[in-house]
Amino acid sequence: MKNYMWDKIKNNFHYFVNFYFIACCLACALVTLLPWWPSTIFLVIPKYILLFAPRRLLFLALLVLLFLWNNLSKIQKYSLPLLFFISIKYLDFGMNFNPNNIVEEHKIVKIITANIGEGGQVKKIKLLLKYYQPDILLLQDANSISLKKIDIDYMFFECVGELCILSKHPFERTNQLSRALVGGWGNFAVFYKLYLGENTLNIANVHLQSVHSLLVDIQKGSVNFSDIVQLEDNKRIETGILSSWIKYEPYSLIVGDFNMPIEENIYQENFSMINNALSDVGIGFNDTIRIDGLSLRIDHILFSNQFDLIDAQVIESLGGDHLPVMVSLIIK
């Protein structure tokens, strides 16, 4: 009787291990396919859950399989390295090293972008400018900031709503796009021509559609599908406009808070063929937002092919929930 019970327990445990392994494989497959998920309304909720859930959970789930090593089949053991690779990729761990050599200083432009909402501090912005000396600082959620108090070296500055620019070089605003286009308020993009010596750069400072309200509704279990349709349409309109702009404007950059990771299908549809600084040379974990257990890269600097990339990194916090991104580019 004891042998029978023991055999039954072992068989049940074996079934559990197989089920758990299959569940881990399915989770890895889902996150791998995220960039190519079809645009179906019924997949939007699981898409955002996978995009904005704490990503370390998948890696921790795979660690459990190491404790079950002796109960895994040979094929399952051979599959584990691939599963761990997928989980680390899902964590957005970069291993891209800089291929470019330093060139003459006058050909380099340094840009910093930062969303300074939720606690950004003026004194930390001053220290950032003093230490890194960027040519251009682009801010989002900056409507409460008085740029005149930040740094006298940055003679050229402007705020259009919550989108602000500080520059060592003269610029002119060429356009601005209001969320009234998508039934909202405020601007989601402001465009500039910046005159850096003999070079003219085209820059879009952006703060794209947020998904925060949808994530809150998902947590409450009170999702309105008409709101989902509107949200997805808004994001496609905003990203579509910016994607078209950068493709036809030479020496152009899209900089700011995109509110979307690179794995999102809407990002892939519109920006996958455009250079992303942190994706190209970012090393290690390049999270740009850390809040409530969420660590994610949703702030980006995209640039056209008229630039070469020297360096890209996430730098220290300015006091808010976003981390600034700094990029150094060679003007060809």
C-alpha atoms as a PDB file:
ATOM      1  CA  MET A   1       0.000   0.000   0.000  1.00  0.00           C
ATOM      2  CA  LYS A   2       2.846   2.363   0.895  1.00  0.00           C
ATOM      3  CA  ASN A   3       4.621   1.665  -2.401  1.00  0.00           C
ATOM      4  CA  TYR A   4       1.399   2.342  -4.293  1.00  0.00           C
ATOM      5  CA  MET A   5       0.933   5.701  -2.543  1.00  0.00           C
ATOM      6  CA  TRP A   6       4.567   6.635  -3.077  1.00  0.00           C
ATOM      7  CA  ASP A   7       4.385   5.771  -6.793  1.00  0.00           C
ATOM      8  CA  LYS A   8       1.222   7.817  -7.109  1.00  0.00           C
ATOM      9  CA  ILE A   9       2.891  10.827  -5.460  1.00  0.00           C
ATOM     10  CA  LYS A  10       5.905  10.512  -7.770  1.00  0.00           C
ATOM     11  CA  ASN A  11       3.658  10.280 -10.851  1.00  0.00           C
ATOM     12  CA  ASN A  12       1.651  13.323  -9.779  1.00  0.00           C
ATOM     13  CA  PHE A  13       4.863  15.273  -9.126  1.00  0.00           C
ATOM     14  CA  HIS A  14       6.163  14.236 -12.551  1.00  0.00           C
ATOM     15  CA  TYR A  15       2.953  15.534 -14.153  1.00  0.00           C
ATOM     16  CA  PHE A  16       3.317  18.796 -12.201  1.00  0.00           C
ATOM     17  CA  VAL A  17       6.919  19.274 -13.392  1.00  0.00           C
ATOM     18  CA  ASN A  18       5.909  18.679 -17.017  1.00  0.00           C
ATOM     19  CA  PHE A  19       2.952  21.052 -16.715  1.00  0.00           C
ATOM     20  CA  TYR A  20       5.154  23.723 -15.099  1.00  0.00           C
ATOM     21  CA  PHE A  21       7.800  23.352 -17.805  1.00  0.00           C
ATOM     22  CA  ILE A  22       5.190  23.645 -20.569  1.00  0.00           C
ATOM     23  CA  ALA A  23       3.755  26.762 -18.883  1.00  0.00           C
ATOM     24  CA  CYS A  24       7.239  28.332 -18.812  1.00  0.00           C
ATOM     25  CA  CYS A  25       7.756  27.486 -22.489  1.00  0.00           C
ATOM     26  CA  LEU A  26       4.403  29.032 -23.365  1.00  0.00           C
ATOM     27  CA  ALA A  27       5.242  32.224 -21.439  1.00  0.00           C
ATOM     28  CA  CYS A  28       8.606  32.483 -23.250  1.00  0.00           C
ATOM     29  CA  ALA A  29       6.892  31.970 -26.607  1.00  0.00           C
ATOM     30  CA  LEU A  30       4.330  34.678 -25.877  1.00  0.00           C
ATOM     31  CA  VAL A  31       6.901  37.317 -24.891  1.00  0.00           C
ATOM     32  CA  THR A  32       9.102  36.400 -27.862  1.00  0.00           C
ATOM     33  CA  LEU A  33       6.202  36.935 -30.264  1.00  0.00           C
ATOM     34  CA  LEU A  34       5.035  40.210 -28.681  1.00  0.00           C
ATOM     35  CA  PRO A  35       6.458  42.426 -31.470  1.00  0.00           C
ATOM     36  CA  TRP A  36       4.391  40.501 -34.030  1.00  0.00           C
ATOM     37  CA  TRP A  37       1.116  40.097 -32.153  1.00  0.00           C
ATOM     38  CA  PRO A  38      -1.842  40.779 -34.453  1.00  0.00           C
ATOM     39  CA  SER A  39      -3.810  43.953 -33.871  1.00  0.00           C
ATOM     40  CA  THR A  40      -6.898  42.247 -32.461  1.00  0.00           C
ATOM     41  CA  ILE A  41      -8.913  43.865 -29.701  1.00  0.00           C
ATOM     42  CA  PHE A  42      -9.120  40.619 -27.741  1.00  0.00           C
ATOM     43  CA  LEU A  43      -5.311  40.466 -27.551  1.00  0.00           C
ATOM     44  CA  VAL A  44      -4.819  44.037 -26.323  1.00  0.00           C
ATOM     45  CA  ILE A  45      -5.318  43.260 -22.625  1.00  0.00           C
ATOM     46  CA  PRO A  46      -2.912  40.281 -22.540  1.00  0.00           C
ATOM     47  CA  LYS A  47      -0.477  42.339 -24.644  1.00  0.00           C
ATOM     48  CA  TYR A  48      -0.326  45.149 -22.083  1.00  0.00           C
ATOM     49  CA  ILE A  49      -0.162  42.714 -19.185  1.00  0.00           C
ATOM     50  CA  LEU A  50       2.939  41.098 -20.720  1.00  0.00           C
ATOM     51  CA  LEU A  51       4.461  44.455 -21.699  1.00  0.00           C
ATOM     52  CA  PHE A  52       4.000  46.184 -18.351  1.00  0.00           C
ATOM     53  CA  ALA A  53       4.079  43.314 -15.837  1.00  0.00           C
ATOM     54  CA  PRO A  54       7.209  42.949 -13.628  1.00  0.00           C
ATOM     55  CA  ARG A  55       9.466  41.208 -16.140  1.00  0.00           C
ATOM     56  CA  ARG A  56      11.718  39.612 -13.570  1.00  0.00           C
ATOM     57  CA  LEU A  57       8.866  37.207 -12.735  1.00  0.00           C
ATOM     58  CA  LEU A  58       9.595  35.147 -15.856  1.00  0.00           C
ATOM     59  CA  PHE A  59      13.263  34.804 -14.930  1.00  0.00           C
ATOM     60  CA  LEU A  60      12.337  33.820 -11.359  1.00  0.00           C
ATOM     61  CA  ALA A  61       9.872  31.245 -12.671  1.00  0.00           C
ATOM     62  CA  LEU A  62      12.645  29.666 -14.742  1.00  0.00           C
ATOM     63  CA  LEU A  63      14.918  29.531 -11.704  1.00  0.00           C
ATOM     64  CA  VAL A  64      12.437  27.116 -10.143  1.00  0.00           C
ATOM     65  CA  LEU A  65      13.255  24.671 -12.942  1.00  0.00           C
ATOM     66  CA  LEU A  66      16.859  24.552 -11.736  1.00  0.00           C
ATOM     67  CA  PHE A  67      15.634  23.187  -8.407  1.00  0.00           C
ATOM     68  CA  LEU A  68      13.645  20.604 -10.354  1.00  0.00           C
ATOM     69  CA  TRP A  69      16.690  19.661 -12.478  1.00  0.00           C
ATOM     70  CA  ASN A  70      16.736  15.979 -11.509  1.00  0.00           C
ATOM     71  CA  ASN A  71      13.087  15.649 -12.520  1.00  0.00           C
ATOM     72  CA  LEU A  72      13.549  17.143 -15.984  1.00  0.00           C
ATOM     73  CA  SER A  73      13.905  15.078 -19.122  1.00  0.00           C
ATOM     74  CA  LYS A  74      17.001  15.357 -21.299  1.00  0.00           C
ATOM     75  CA  ILE A  75      15.178  17.519 -23.854  1.00  0.00           C
ATOM     76  CA  GLN A  76      13.892  19.811 -21.107  1.00  0.00           C
ATOM     77  CA  LYS A  77      17.412  20.241 -19.704  1.00  0.00           C
ATOM     78  CA  TYR A  78      18.782  21.098 -23.149  1.00  0.00           C
ATOM     79  CA  SER A  79      15.968  23.638 -23.611  1.00  0.00           C
ATOM     80  CA  LEU A  80      16.679  25.564 -20.414  1.00  0.00           C
ATOM     81  CA  PRO A  81      19.536  27.759 -21.787  1.00  0.00           C
ATOM     82  CA  LEU A  82      17.230  28.971 -24.573  1.00  0.00           C
ATOM     83  CA  LEU A  83      14.455  29.756 -22.096  1.00  0.00           C
ATOM     84  CA  PHE A  84      16.857  31.717 -19.873  1.00  0.00           C
ATOM     85  CA  PHE A  85      18.158  33.611 -22.918  1.00  0.00           C
ATOM     86  CA  ILE A  86      14.579  34.598 -23.803  1.00  0.00           C
ATOM     87  CA  SER A  87      13.875  35.737 -20.236  1.00  0.00           C
ATOM     88  CA  ILE A  88      17.036  37.888 -20.163  1.00  0.00           C
ATOM     89  CA  LYS A  89      16.119  39.360 -23.543  1.00  0.00           C
ATOM     90  CA  TYR A  90      12.647  40.087 -22.133  1.00  0.00           C
ATOM     91  CA  LEU A  91      14.385  41.978 -19.314  1.00  0.00           C
ATOM     92  CA  ASP A  92      15.899  44.197 -22.053  1.00  0.00           C
ATOM     93  CA  PHE A  93      19.474  43.370 -21.134  1.00  0.00           C
ATOM     94  CA  GLY A  94      21.856  44.958 -23.643  1.00  0.00           C
ATOM     95  CA  MET A  95      25.234  43.594 -24.706  1.00  0.00           C
ATOM     96  CA  ASN A  96      25.998  46.050 -27.512  1.00  0.00           C
ATOM     97  CA  PHE A  97      29.416  47.669 -27.473  1.00  0.00           C
ATOM     98  CA  ASN A  98      30.381  50.929 -29.161  1.00  0.00           C
ATOM     99  CA  PRO A  99      31.954  50.332 -32.588  1.00  0.00           C
ATOM    100  CA  ASN A 100      32.887  53.973 -33.255  1.00  0.00           C
ATOM    101  CA  ASN A 101      36.043  55.859 -32.406  1.00  0.00           C
ATOM    102  CA  ILE A 102      35.974  59.338 -30.955  1.00  0.00           C
ATOM    103  CA  VAL A 103      36.168  62.035 -33.642  1.00  0.00           C
ATOM    104  CA  GLU A 104      36.627  65.787 -33.642  1.00  0.00           C
ATOM    105  CA  GLU A 105      34.556  67.449 -30.941  1.00  0.00           C
ATOM    106  CA  HIS A 106      32.821  69.837 -33.333  1.00  0.00           C
ATOM    107  CA  LYS A 107      31.188  66.887 -35.108  1.00  0.00           C
ATOM    108  CA  ILE A 108      29.628  65.488 -31.936  1.00  0.00           C
ATOM    109  CA  VAL A 109      26.230  66.419 -30.509  1.00  0.00           C
ATOM    110  CA  LYS A 110      25.205  65.303 -27.021  1.00  0.00           C
ATOM    111  CA  ILE A 111      21.503  65.059 -26.187  1.00  0.00           C
ATOM    112  CA  ILE A 112      19.711  64.282 -22.929  1.00  0.00           C
ATOM    113  CA  THR A 113      15.996  63.584 -22.609  1.00  0.00           C
ATOM    114  CA  ALA A 114      14.084  63.295 -19.342  1.00  0.00           C
ATOM    115  CA  ASN A 115      10.501  63.078 -18.180  1.00  0.00           C
ATOM    116  CA  ILE A 116      10.618  65.066 -14.951  1.00  0.00           C
ATOM    117  CA  GLY A 117       7.055  64.547 -13.776  1.00  0.00           C
ATOM    118  CA  GLU A 118       6.327  62.909 -10.414  1.00  0.00           C
ATOM    119  CA  GLY A 119       9.049  64.641  -8.439  1.00  0.00           C
ATOM    120  CA  GLY A 120      11.731  65.951 -10.806  1.00  0.00           C
ATOM    121  CA  GLN A 121      13.924  68.545  -9.060  1.00  0.00           C
ATOM    122  CA  VAL A 122      15.387  71.742 -10.528  1.00  0.00           C
ATOM    123  CA  LYS A 123      18.585  71.462  -8.453  1.00  0.00           C
ATOM    124  CA  LYS A 124      19.266  68.008  -9.894  1.00  0.00           C
ATOM    125  CA  ILE A 125      18.705  69.309 -13.419  1.00  0.00           C
ATOM    126  CA  LYS A 126      21.303  72.007 -12.734  1.00  0.00           C
ATOM    127  CA  LEU A 127      23.810  69.396 -11.551  1.00  0.00           C
ATOM    128  CA  LEU A 128      23.095  67.237 -14.598  1.00  0.00           C
ATOM    129  CA  LEU A 129      23.770  70.155 -16.964  1.00  0.00           C
ATOM    130  CA  LYS A 130      26.931  71.127 -15.101  1.00  0.00           C
ATOM    131  CA  TYR A 131      28.338  67.592 -15.059  1.00  0.00           C
ATOM    132  CA  TYR A 132      27.389  66.253 -18.510  1.00  0.00           C
ATOM    133  CA  GLN A 133      27.278  69.514 -20.494  1.00  0.00           C
ATOM    134  CA  PRO A 134      24.815  68.325 -23.166  1.00  0.00           C
ATOM    135  CA  ASP A 135      24.246  70.427 -26.253  1.00  0.00           C
ATOM    136  CA  ILE A 136      20.496  69.914 -25.929  1.00  0.00           C
ATOM    137  CA  LEU A 137      18.234  68.991 -23.017  1.00  0.00           C
ATOM    138  CA  LEU A 138      14.678  67.935 -23.851  1.00  0.00           C
ATOM    139  CA  LEU A 139      12.127  67.664 -21.051  1.00  0.00           C
ATOM    140  CA  GLN A 140       8.644  66.199 -20.786  1.00  0.00           C
ATOM    141  CA  ASP A 141       6.103  66.831 -18.001  1.00  0.00           C
ATOM    142  CA  ALA A 142       8.033  70.045 -17.381  1.00  0.00           C
ATOM    143  CA  ASN A 143       5.220  72.568 -17.166  1.00  0.00           C
ATOM    144  CA  SER A 144       6.112  73.480 -13.552  1.00  0.00           C
ATOM    145  CA  ILE A 145       9.768  74.141 -14.344  1.00  0.00           C
ATOM    146  CA  SER A 146      11.103  77.684 -14.773  1.00  0.00           C
ATOM    147  CA  LEU A 147      13.842  77.292 -17.371  1.00  0.00           C
ATOM    148  CA  LYS A 148      15.250  80.726 -16.616  1.00  0.00           C
ATOM    149  CA  LYS A 149      16.407  79.453 -13.221  1.00  0.00           C
ATOM    150  CA  ILE A 150      18.236  76.399 -14.527  1.00  0.00           C
ATOM    151  CA  ASP A 151      21.471  77.424 -16.232  1.00  0.00           C
ATOM    152  CA  ILE A 152      22.778  80.634 -17.727  1.00  0.00           C
ATOM    153  CA  ASP A 153      24.969  78.699 -20.232  1.00  0.00           C
ATOM    154  CA  TYR A 154      21.826  77.549 -22.028  1.00  0.00           C
ATOM    155  CA  MET A 155      20.769  80.781 -23.660  1.00  0.00           C
ATOM    156  CA  PHE A 156      18.145  79.229 -25.897  1.00  0.00           C
ATOM    157  CA  PHE A 157      15.094  77.703 -24.250  1.00  0.00           C
ATOM    158  CA  GLU A 158      11.375  77.302 -24.702  1.00  0.00           C
ATOM    159  CA  CYS A 159       8.396  75.466 -23.235  1.00  0.00           C
ATOM    160  CA  VAL A 160       5.339  74.558 -25.283  1.00  0.00           C
ATOM    161  CA  GLY A 161       2.960  73.238 -22.661  1.00  0.00           C
ATOM    162  CA  GLU A 162       4.749  70.412 -20.842  1.00  0.00           C
ATOM    163  CA  LEU A 163       7.400  69.944 -23.547  1.00  0.00           C
ATOM    164  CA  CYS A 164      10.558  72.009 -23.013  1.00  0.00           C
ATOM    165  CA  ILE A 165      13.927  72.451 -24.691  1.00  0.00           C
ATOM    166  CA  LEU A 166      17.195  73.988 -23.448  1.00  0.00           C
ATOM    167  CA  SER A 167      20.000  74.407 -25.954  1.00  0.00           C
ATOM    168  CA  LYS A 168      23.471  75.881 -26.277  1.00  0.00           C
ATOM    169  CA  HIS A 169      22.661  76.503 -29.924  1.00  0.00           C
ATOM    170  CA  PRO A 170      19.942  78.590 -31.584  1.00  0.00           C
ATOM    171  CA  PHE A 171      16.778  76.873 -32.772  1.00  0.00           C
ATOM    172  CA  GLU A 172      13.383  77.664 -34.196  1.00  0.00           C
ATOM    173  CA  ARG A 173      10.114  75.841 -33.622  1.00  0.00           C
ATOM    174  CA  THR A 174       8.716  74.572 -36.911  1.00  0.00           C
ATOM    175  CA  ASN A 175       5.565  72.745 -35.822  1.00  0.00           C
ATOM    176  CA  GLN A 176       3.627  71.307 -32.914  1.00  0.00           C
ATOM    177  CA  LEU A 177       1.041  68.549 -32.828  1.00  0.00           C
ATOM    178  CA  SER A 178      -1.859  68.690 -30.436  1.00  0.00           C
ATOM    179  CA  ARG A 179      -3.656  65.722 -28.901  1.00  0.00           C
ATOM    180  CA  ALA A 180      -6.826  67.394 -30.145  1.00  0.00           C
ATOM    181  CA  LEU A 181      -6.073  65.342 -33.272  1.00  0.00           C
ATOM    182  CA  VAL A 182      -6.909  62.248 -31.237  1.00  0.00           C
ATOM    183  CA  GLY A 183      -9.521  63.722 -28.941  1.00  0.00           C
ATOM    184  CA  GLY A 184      -7.161  64.685 -26.095  1.00  0.00           C
ATOM    185  CA  TRP A 185      -5.506  67.829 -24.762  1.00  0.00           C
ATOM    186  CA  GLY A 186      -1.986  69.237 -24.769  1.00  0.00           C
ATOM    187  CA  ASN A 187       0.762  68.518 -27.304  1.00  0.00           C
ATOM    188  CA  PHE A 188       2.276  65.138 -28.040  1.00  0.00           C
ATOM    189  CA  ALA A 189       5.102  66.483 -30.238  1.00  0.00           C
ATOM    190  CA  VAL A 190       6.964  69.750 -30.816  1.00  0.00           C
ATOM    191  CA  PHE A 191       9.351  70.060 -33.783  1.00  0.00           C
ATOM    192  CA  TYR A 192      12.490  72.184 -34.015  1.00  0.00           C
ATOM    193  CA  LYS A 193      15.262  73.079 -36.394  1.00  0.00           C
ATOM    194  CA  LEU A 194      18.464  73.451 -34.410  1.00  0.00           C
ATOM    195  CA  TYR A 195      21.448  75.258 -35.894  1.00  0.00           C
ATOM    196  CA  LEU A 196      24.708  73.671 -34.739  1.00  0.00           C
ATOM    197  CA  GLY A 197      27.464  75.464 -36.615  1.00  0.00           C
ATOM    198  CA  GLU A 198      27.152  74.586 -40.289  1.00  0.00           C
ATOM    199  CA  ASN A 199      24.739  71.740 -39.516  1.00  0.00           C
ATOM    200  CA  THR A 200      20.968  71.879 -39.168  1.00  0.00           C
ATOM    201  CA  LEU A 201      19.287  69.213 -37.057  1.00  0.00           C
ATOM    202  CA  ASN A 202      15.592  68.377 -37.007  1.00  0.00           C
ATOM    203  CA  ILE A 203      14.350  67.361 -33.567  1.00  0.00           C
ATOM    204  CA  ALA A 204      10.947  66.186 -32.338  1.00  0.00           C
ATOM    205  CA  ASN A 205      10.369  66.371 -28.585  1.00  0.00           C
ATOM    206  CA  VAL A 206       7.574  63.888 -27.843  1.00  0.00           C
ATOM    207  CA  HIS A 207       5.348  62.637 -25.050  1.00  0.00           C
ATOM    208  CA  LEU A 208       3.114  59.983 -26.557  1.00  0.00           C
ATOM    209  CA  GLN A 209      -0.153  58.444 -25.425  1.00  0.00           C
ATOM    210  CA  SER A 210      -0.021  56.983 -21.919  1.00  0.00           C
ATOM    211  CA  VAL A 211      -1.534  53.581 -21.098  1.00  0.00           C
ATOM    212  CA  HIS A 212      -1.688  54.223 -17.345  1.00  0.00           C
ATOM    213  CA  SER A 213      -5.492  54.503 -17.202  1.00  0.00           C
ATOM    214  CA  LEU A 214      -5.875  51.221 -19.101  1.00  0.00           C
ATOM    215  CA  LEU A 215      -3.472  49.441 -16.733  1.00  0.00           C
ATOM    216  CA  VAL A 216      -5.481  50.745 -13.766  1.00  0.00           C
ATOM    217  CA  ASP A 217      -8.705  49.500 -15.374  1.00  0.00           C
ATOM    218  CA  ILE A 218      -7.125  46.087 -15.982  1.00  0.00           C
ATOM    219  CA  GLN A 219      -6.181  45.873 -12.304  1.00  0.00           C
ATOM    220  CA  LYS A 220      -9.730  46.791 -11.305  1.00  0.00           C
ATOM    221  CA  GLY A 221     -11.251  44.388 -13.854  1.00  0.00           C
ATOM    222  CA  SER A 222     -13.377  47.169 -15.369  1.00  0.00           C
ATOM    223  CA  VAL A 223     -12.016  47.519 -18.917  1.00  0.00           C
ATOM    224  CA  ASN A 224     -14.119  49.338 -21.511  1.00  0.00           C
ATOM    225  CA  PHE A 225     -13.405  47.899 -24.959  1.00  0.00           C
ATOM    226  CA  SER A 226     -14.381  51.125 -26.731  1.00  0.00           C
ATOM    227  CA  ASP A 227     -11.657  52.878 -24.691  1.00  0.00           C
ATOM    228  CA  ILE A 228      -9.178  50.192 -25.805  1.00  0.00           C
ATOM    229  CA  VAL A 229     -10.019  50.787 -29.458  1.00  0.00           C
ATOM    230  CA  GLN A 230      -9.593  54.549 -28.983  1.00  0.00           C
ATOM    231  CA  LEU A 231      -6.278  54.084 -27.176  1.00  0.00           C
ATOM    232  CA  GLU A 232      -4.827  51.834 -29.883  1.00  0.00           C
ATOM    233  CA  ASP A 233      -6.039  54.185 -32.643  1.00  0.00           C
ATOM    234  CA  ASN A 234      -4.476  57.193 -30.892  1.00  0.00           C
ATOM    235  CA  LYS A 235      -1.139  55.437 -30.522  1.00  0.00           C
ATOM    236  CA  ARG A 236      -1.102  54.411 -34.174  1.00  0.00           C
ATOM    237  CA  ILE A 237      -1.905  57.942 -35.328  1.00  0.00           C
ATOM    238  CA  GLU A 238       0.836  59.505 -33.173  1.00  0.00           C
ATOM    239  CA  THR A 239       3.525  56.968 -34.059  1.00  0.00           C
ATOM    240  CA  GLY A 240       2.515  56.938 -37.720  1.00  0.00           C
ATOM    241  CA  ILE A 241       2.941  60.712 -38.023  1.00  0.00           C
ATOM    242  CA  LEU A 242       6.360  60.621 -36.353  1.00  0.00           C
ATOM    243  CA  SER A 243       7.524  57.641 -38.382  1.00  0.00           C
ATOM    244  CA  SER A 244       6.625  59.405 -41.638  1.00  0.00           C
ATOM    245  CA  TRP A 245       8.318  62.604 -40.490  1.00  0.00           C
ATOM    246  CA  ILE A 246      11.688  61.035 -39.628  1.00  0.00           C
ATOM    247  CA  LYS A 247      11.789  59.032 -42.865  1.00  0.00           C
ATOM    248  CA  TYR A 248      11.582  62.182 -44.981  1.00  0.00           C
ATOM    249  CA  GLU A 249      13.558  64.660 -42.835  1.00  0.00           C
ATOM    250  CA  PRO A 250      17.391  64.353 -42.999  1.00  0.00           C
ATOM    251  CA  TYR A 251      19.454  64.770 -39.831  1.00  0.00           C
ATOM    252  CA  SER A 252      16.408  64.096 -37.695  1.00  0.00           C
ATOM    253  CA  LEU A 253      15.766  62.745 -34.191  1.00  0.00           C
ATOM    254  CA  ILE A 254      12.674  61.714 -32.249  1.00  0.00           C
ATOM    255  CA  VAL A 255      13.368  62.140 -28.549  1.00  0.00           C
ATOM    256  CA  GLY A 256      11.313  61.698 -25.395  1.00  0.00           C
ATOM    257  CA  ASP A 257       8.765  59.636 -23.513  1.00  0.00           C
ATOM    258  CA  PHE A 258       7.163  57.162 -25.931  1.00  0.00           C
ATOM    259  CA  ASN A 259       5.203  55.345 -23.204  1.00  0.00           C
ATOM    260  CA  MET A 260       5.891  52.085 -25.038  1.00  0.00           C
ATOM    261  CA  PRO A 261       8.671  49.483 -24.904  1.00  0.00           C
ATOM    262  CA  ILE A 262      10.305  48.360 -28.128  1.00  0.00           C
ATOM    263  CA  GLU A 263       8.539  44.970 -27.950  1.00  0.00           C
ATOM    264  CA  GLU A 264       5.116  46.533 -28.493  1.00  0.00           C
ATOM    265  CA  ASN A 265       3.649  45.723 -31.907  1.00  0.00           C
ATOM    266  CA  ILE A 266       2.760  49.391 -32.550  1.00  0.00           C
ATOM    267  CA  TYR A 267       6.395  50.378 -31.940  1.00  0.00           C
ATOM    268  CA  GLN A 268       7.575  47.648 -34.295  1.00  0.00           C
ATOM    269  CA  GLU A 269       5.110  48.699 -37.012  1.00  0.00           C
ATOM    270  CA  ASN A 270       6.381  52.275 -37.062  1.00  0.00           C
ATOM    271  CA  PHE A 271       9.884  52.461 -35.597  1.00  0.00           C
ATOM    272  CA  SER A 272      11.546  49.078 -36.087  1.00  0.00           C
ATOM    273  CA  MET A 273      13.548  50.328 -39.102  1.00  0.00           C
ATOM    274  CA  ILE A 274      14.734  53.487 -37.300  1.00  0.00           C
ATOM    275  CA  ASN A 275      17.906  53.586 -35.198  1.00  0.00           C
ATOM    276  CA  ASN A 276      17.262  53.362 -31.455  1.00  0.00           C
ATOM    277  CA  ALA A 277      20.278  54.582 -29.470  1.00  0.00           C
ATOM    278  CA  LEU A 278      19.929  52.365 -26.401  1.00  0.00           C
ATOM    279  CA  SER A 279      19.079  49.318 -28.510  1.00  0.00           C
ATOM    280  CA  ASP A 280      22.206  49.868 -30.613  1.00  0.00           C
ATOM    281  CA  VAL A 281      24.849  50.384 -27.910  1.00  0.00           C
ATOM    282  CA  GLY A 282      23.103  50.113 -24.556  1.00  0.00           C
ATOM    283  CA  ILE A 283      24.915  47.810 -22.107  1.00  0.00           C
ATOM    284  CA  GLY A 284      23.234  46.073 -19.171  1.00  0.00           C
ATOM    285  CA  PHE A 285      19.734  46.888 -17.953  1.00  0.00           C
ATOM    286  CA  ASN A 286      18.527  50.133 -19.496  1.00  0.00           C
ATOM    287  CA  ASP A 287      15.257  50.715 -17.649  1.00  0.00           C
ATOM    288  CA  THR A 288      14.022  54.295 -17.919  1.00  0.00           C
ATOM    289  CA  ILE A 289      11.064  54.019 -15.536  1.00  0.00           C
ATOM    290  CA  ARG A 290      11.025  52.382 -12.121  1.00  0.00           C
ATOM    291  CA  ILE A 291       7.787  52.522 -10.171  1.00  0.00           C
ATOM    292  CA  ASP A 292       5.728  50.072  -8.116  1.00  0.00           C
ATOM    293  CA  GLY A 293       7.946  47.132  -9.021  1.00  0.00           C
ATOM    294  CA  LEU A 294       7.896  48.077 -12.720  1.00  0.00           C
ATOM    295  CA  SER A 295      11.254  48.423 -14.481  1.00  0.00           C
ATOM    296  CA  LEU A 296      10.927  49.176 -18.171  1.00  0.00           C
ATOM    297  CA  ARG A 297      12.440  51.141 -21.065  1.00  0.00           C
ATOM    298  CA  ILE A 298       9.792  53.461 -22.481  1.00  0.00           C
ATOM    299  CA  ASP A 299      11.947  56.564 -23.127  1.00  0.00           C
ATOM    300  CA  HIS A 300      13.878  56.492 -26.385  1.00  0.00           C
ATOM    301  CA  ILE A 301      16.122  58.496 -28.681  1.00  0.00           C
ATOM    302  CA  LEU A 302      15.617  57.567 -32.339  1.00  0.00           C
ATOM    303  CA  PHE A 303      17.843  59.002 -35.051  1.00  0.00           C
ATOM    304  CA  SER A 304      18.135  58.975 -38.821  1.00  0.00           C
ATOM    305  CA  ASN A 305      20.970  57.456 -40.823  1.00  0.00           C
ATOM    306  CA  GLN A 306      22.837  60.765 -41.140  1.00  0.00           C
ATOM    307  CA  PHE A 307      24.304  60.158 -37.664  1.00  0.00           C
ATOM    308  CA  ASP A 308      26.733  57.642 -36.230  1.00  0.00           C
ATOM    309  CA  LEU A 309      26.361  56.614 -32.606  1.00  0.00           C
ATOM    310  CA  ILE A 310      29.176  57.057 -30.096  1.00  0.00           C
ATOM    311  CA  ASP A 311      27.463  56.336 -26.801  1.00  0.00           C
ATOM    312  CA  ALA A 312      24.039  55.864 -25.211  1.00  0.00           C
ATOM    313  CA  GLN A 313      23.240  55.340 -21.565  1.00  0.00           C
ATOM    314  CA  VAL A 314      20.631  55.761 -18.867  1.00  0.00           C
ATOM    315  CA  ILE A 315      21.896  58.154 -16.206  1.00  0.00           C
ATOM    316  CA  GLU A 316      20.988  59.006 -12.609  1.00  0.00           C
ATOM    317  CA  SER A 317      17.480  60.018 -11.589  1.00  0.00           C
ATOM    318  CA  LEU A 318      16.397  63.646 -11.415  1.00  0.00           C
ATOM    319  CA  GLY A 319      13.977  62.783  -8.628  1.00  0.00           C
ATOM    320  CA  GLY A 320      10.972  61.574 -10.642  1.00  0.00           C
ATOM    321  CA  ASP A 321       9.946  58.083 -11.666  1.00  0.00           C
ATOM    322  CA  HIS A 322      11.746  58.308 -15.043  1.00  0.00           C
ATOM    323  CA  LEU A 323      15.485  58.115 -15.619  1.00  0.00           C
ATOM    324  CA  PRO A 324      17.150  60.393 -18.208  1.00  0.00           C
ATOM    325  CA  VAL A 325      18.668  59.016 -21.402  1.00  0.00           C
ATOM    326  CA  MET A 326      21.907  60.531 -22.748  1.00  0.00           C
ATOM    327  CA  VAL A 327      23.232  60.007 -26.269  1.00  0.00           C
ATOM    328  CA  SER A 328      26.338  61.238 -28.102  1.00  0.00           C
ATOM    329  CA  LEU A 329      26.105  61.266 -31.893  1.00  0.00           C
ATOM    330  CA  ILE A 330      28.533  61.977 -34.726  1.00  0.00           C
ATOM    331  CA  ILE A 331      27.147  64.244 -37.406  1.00  0.00           C
ATOM    332  CA  LYS A 332      28.202  62.708 -40.718  1.00  0.00           C
END
